[in-house]
Amino acid sequence: MTARNKGVPASERKRRTGSIAKHISFTGVFAALCFVATVIVKIPQPSGGYFNLGDAFVLLSGWFLGPAYGAVAAGLGCALADLALDGAIYAPATFVIKVAMAVLAYFIAKLFKKFIKKEKLDVLPRILSAIAAESLMVGGYFFYEAVCLGLGLGAAAGIVSNVLQGLVALFGSALLAGALYPLRPVRNFFPKLG
């Protein structure tokens, strides 16, 4: 038992953290949301990839599930989507990038939430963390295409479409989080960032 939980009844600790089964269930749900948002809305890019809405759920996974469960949901859901869309060559990079995005989104939002205490300004830590995570996505795919796939400077063609995808994910995830988190069932299950 941690010092933070010392003296807290077991029923209250369970309510705060939720059961492992609930965490695993919600990890599966968020992985499915990442998968579906990536597979359903896919617009081909000139650089060979495709534009999708999966990143919005990658960010939500990190914010709502925390760094461990959120990373698993984001990485698995998006990597499986690459496999389903005949993008197997991108699946390993997608897994690593989406895991890193969910973890980064959680920790950056938590860090900024310490400085921004007002509930009405809760969107600011999420937006700042989304900018960091989406920047990681743009840089991660550029590196993978330029170095690992050997495209060199040809990989720069994907930067613009990845930035646009990141902007859509940033605003979409911030709006969804702002709409969902005030709901009592959501607020009671998912941990606060700060």
Coordinates of C-alpha atoms in Angstrom, one line a residue:
M1 CA 0.0 0.0 0.0
T2 CA 1.4 3.4 -0.9
A3 CA 1.6 6.3 1.5
R4 CA -1.1 8.1 -0.5
N5 CA -3.5 5.2 0.1
K6 CA -2.6 4.7 3.8
G7 CA -5.7 4.9 5.9
V8 CA -8.1 4.8 2.9
P9 CA -10.6 2.0 3.1
A10 CA -10.3 -0.8 0.5
S11 CA -13.7 0.0 -1.0
E12 CA -12.6 3.6 -1.6
R13 CA -9.2 2.5 -3.1
K14 CA -11.1 0.2 -5.5
R15 CA -13.5 3.0 -6.5
R16 CA -10.6 5.4 -7.2
T17 CA -8.6 3.0 -9.3
G18 CA -11.2 0.6 -10.7
S19 CA -10.6 -3.1 -11.1
I20 CA -8.0 -4.7 -13.3
A21 CA -10.9 -6.3 -15.3
K22 CA -12.4 -2.9 -16.0
H23 CA -9.0 -1.5 -17.0
I24 CA -8.4 -4.4 -19.4
S25 CA -12.0 -4.1 -20.8
F26 CA -11.6 -0.4 -21.4
T27 CA -8.1 -1.0 -23.0
G28 CA -9.9 -3.3 -25.4
V29 CA -12.6 -0.8 -26.1
F30 CA -10.0 2.0 -26.8
A31 CA -7.9 -0.3 -29.0
A32 CA -11.1 -1.1 -31.0
L33 CA -11.9 2.7 -31.2
C34 CA -8.3 3.3 -32.5
F35 CA -8.7 0.5 -35.0
V36 CA -12.1 1.6 -36.3
A37 CA -11.2 5.3 -36.5
T38 CA -8.1 4.4 -38.5
V39 CA -9.8 1.9 -40.8
I40 CA -13.2 3.6 -41.4
V41 CA -12.0 7.1 -42.3
K42 CA -9.0 6.6 -44.5
I43 CA -8.1 9.1 -47.2
P44 CA -5.1 8.2 -49.4
Q45 CA -2.1 10.5 -49.4
P46 CA 0.1 11.3 -52.3
S47 CA 3.1 10.0 -50.3
G48 CA 1.6 6.5 -50.2
G49 CA 0.1 6.5 -46.7
Y50 CA -3.4 7.5 -45.7
F51 CA -5.1 10.2 -43.6
N52 CA -7.2 8.8 -40.7
L53 CA -8.9 9.8 -37.4
G54 CA -7.1 7.2 -35.2
D55 CA -4.8 9.7 -33.6
A56 CA -7.8 11.3 -31.8
F57 CA -8.4 8.0 -30.0
V58 CA -4.7 7.5 -29.4
L59 CA -4.7 10.8 -27.4
L60 CA -7.9 9.9 -25.6
S61 CA -6.4 6.5 -24.7
G62 CA -3.5 8.2 -23.0
W63 CA -5.6 10.8 -21.2
F64 CA -8.3 8.4 -20.0
L65 CA -6.5 5.2 -19.4
G66 CA -3.1 6.5 -18.3
P67 CA 0.3 5.7 -19.7
A68 CA 0.3 1.9 -19.4
Y69 CA -3.2 0.9 -20.5
G70 CA -3.4 3.8 -22.9
A71 CA -0.2 2.9 -24.6
V72 CA -1.3 -0.7 -25.1
A73 CA -4.7 0.4 -26.5
A74 CA -3.1 2.9 -28.9
G75 CA -0.3 0.7 -30.1
L76 CA -2.3 -2.4 -30.7
G77 CA -5.4 -0.7 -32.2
C78 CA -3.4 1.3 -34.7
A79 CA -0.8 -1.4 -35.6
L80 CA -3.7 -3.9 -36.2
A81 CA -5.3 -1.3 -38.5
D82 CA -2.1 -1.0 -40.5
L83 CA -2.1 -4.8 -40.9
A84 CA -5.8 -4.8 -42.0
L85 CA -5.1 -2.0 -44.5
D86 CA -2.2 -3.8 -46.2
G87 CA 0.3 -1.5 -44.5
A88 CA 2.2 -4.2 -42.7
I89 CA 5.5 -2.4 -43.5
Y90 CA 4.3 0.4 -41.3
A91 CA 2.9 -1.7 -38.4
P92 CA 6.1 -1.9 -36.3
A93 CA 6.6 1.8 -36.6
T94 CA 3.0 2.6 -35.9
F95 CA 3.0 0.4 -32.8
V96 CA 6.1 2.2 -31.4
I97 CA 4.9 5.7 -32.4
K98 CA 1.4 5.3 -31.1
V99 CA 2.6 3.8 -27.8
A100 CA 5.0 6.8 -27.4
M101 CA 2.2 9.3 -28.3
A102 CA -0.2 7.9 -25.7
V103 CA 2.5 8.0 -23.0
L104 CA 3.7 11.4 -23.9
A105 CA 0.1 12.8 -24.1
Y106 CA -0.6 11.6 -20.6
F107 CA 2.5 12.9 -18.9
I108 CA 2.6 16.3 -20.7
A109 CA -1.1 16.8 -19.9
K110 CA -0.5 15.8 -16.3
L111 CA 2.5 18.1 -16.0
F112 CA 0.6 21.2 -17.3
K113 CA -2.4 20.3 -15.2
K114 CA -0.3 20.9 -12.1
F115 CA 0.2 24.5 -13.3
I116 CA -3.4 25.1 -14.6
K117 CA -5.7 24.2 -11.7
K118 CA -9.0 25.7 -13.0
E119 CA -11.4 23.1 -14.3
K120 CA -12.6 25.5 -17.0
L121 CA -9.1 25.6 -18.4
D122 CA -8.8 21.8 -18.4
V123 CA -8.6 21.9 -22.2
L124 CA -5.2 23.7 -22.3
P125 CA -3.1 20.8 -20.8
R126 CA -4.8 18.5 -23.3
I127 CA -4.1 20.7 -26.2
L128 CA -0.5 21.2 -25.2
S129 CA 0.0 17.5 -24.8
A130 CA -1.7 16.8 -28.1
I131 CA 0.7 19.2 -29.8
A132 CA 3.7 17.3 -28.3
A133 CA 2.3 13.9 -29.2
E134 CA 1.3 14.8 -32.7
S135 CA 4.8 16.4 -33.3
L136 CA 6.2 13.1 -32.2
M137 CA 4.0 11.3 -34.7
V138 CA 5.1 13.6 -37.6
G139 CA 8.8 13.2 -36.7
G140 CA 8.5 9.5 -36.0
Y141 CA 7.0 8.7 -39.4
F142 CA 9.4 11.0 -41.2
F143 CA 12.3 9.2 -39.5
Y144 CA 10.9 5.7 -40.2
E145 CA 10.3 6.6 -43.9
A146 CA 13.6 8.4 -44.4
V147 CA 15.9 6.1 -42.5
C148 CA 14.3 2.7 -42.1
L149 CA 12.6 2.5 -45.5
G150 CA 15.4 4.4 -47.2
L151 CA 13.3 7.1 -48.8
G152 CA 15.7 9.8 -47.8
L153 CA 14.2 13.3 -48.5
G154 CA 11.3 11.7 -50.3
A155 CA 9.8 11.0 -46.9
A156 CA 9.2 14.8 -46.6
A157 CA 6.1 14.4 -48.8
G158 CA 4.2 12.8 -45.9
I159 CA 5.0 15.7 -43.5
V160 CA 2.1 18.0 -44.6
S161 CA -0.5 15.3 -44.5
N162 CA 0.7 14.1 -41.1
V163 CA 0.6 17.6 -39.8
L164 CA -3.0 18.0 -41.1
Q165 CA -3.9 14.6 -39.5
G166 CA -2.4 15.8 -36.3
L167 CA -4.4 19.0 -36.2
V168 CA -7.6 17.2 -36.8
A169 CA -6.7 14.7 -34.0
L170 CA -5.7 17.6 -31.7
F171 CA -9.1 19.4 -32.0
G172 CA -11.2 16.3 -32.2
S173 CA -9.7 14.7 -29.1
A174 CA -9.8 17.9 -27.1
L175 CA -13.5 18.3 -28.0
L176 CA -14.3 14.7 -27.2
A177 CA -12.5 14.8 -23.9
G178 CA -14.3 18.0 -23.0
A179 CA -17.6 16.5 -23.8
L180 CA -17.1 13.1 -22.2
Y181 CA -15.2 13.9 -19.0
P182 CA -17.9 16.0 -17.3
L183 CA -20.3 13.0 -17.5
R184 CA -20.4 11.4 -14.1
P185 CA -19.8 7.7 -15.1
V186 CA -16.7 8.8 -17.1
R187 CA -15.4 11.1 -14.4
N188 CA -15.9 8.4 -11.7
F189 CA -14.0 5.7 -13.6
F190 CA -11.2 7.4 -15.4
P191 CA -8.5 9.1 -13.3
K192 CA -8.0 12.8 -13.3
L193 CA -4.7 14.0 -14.8
G194 CA -3.6 16.2 -11.9

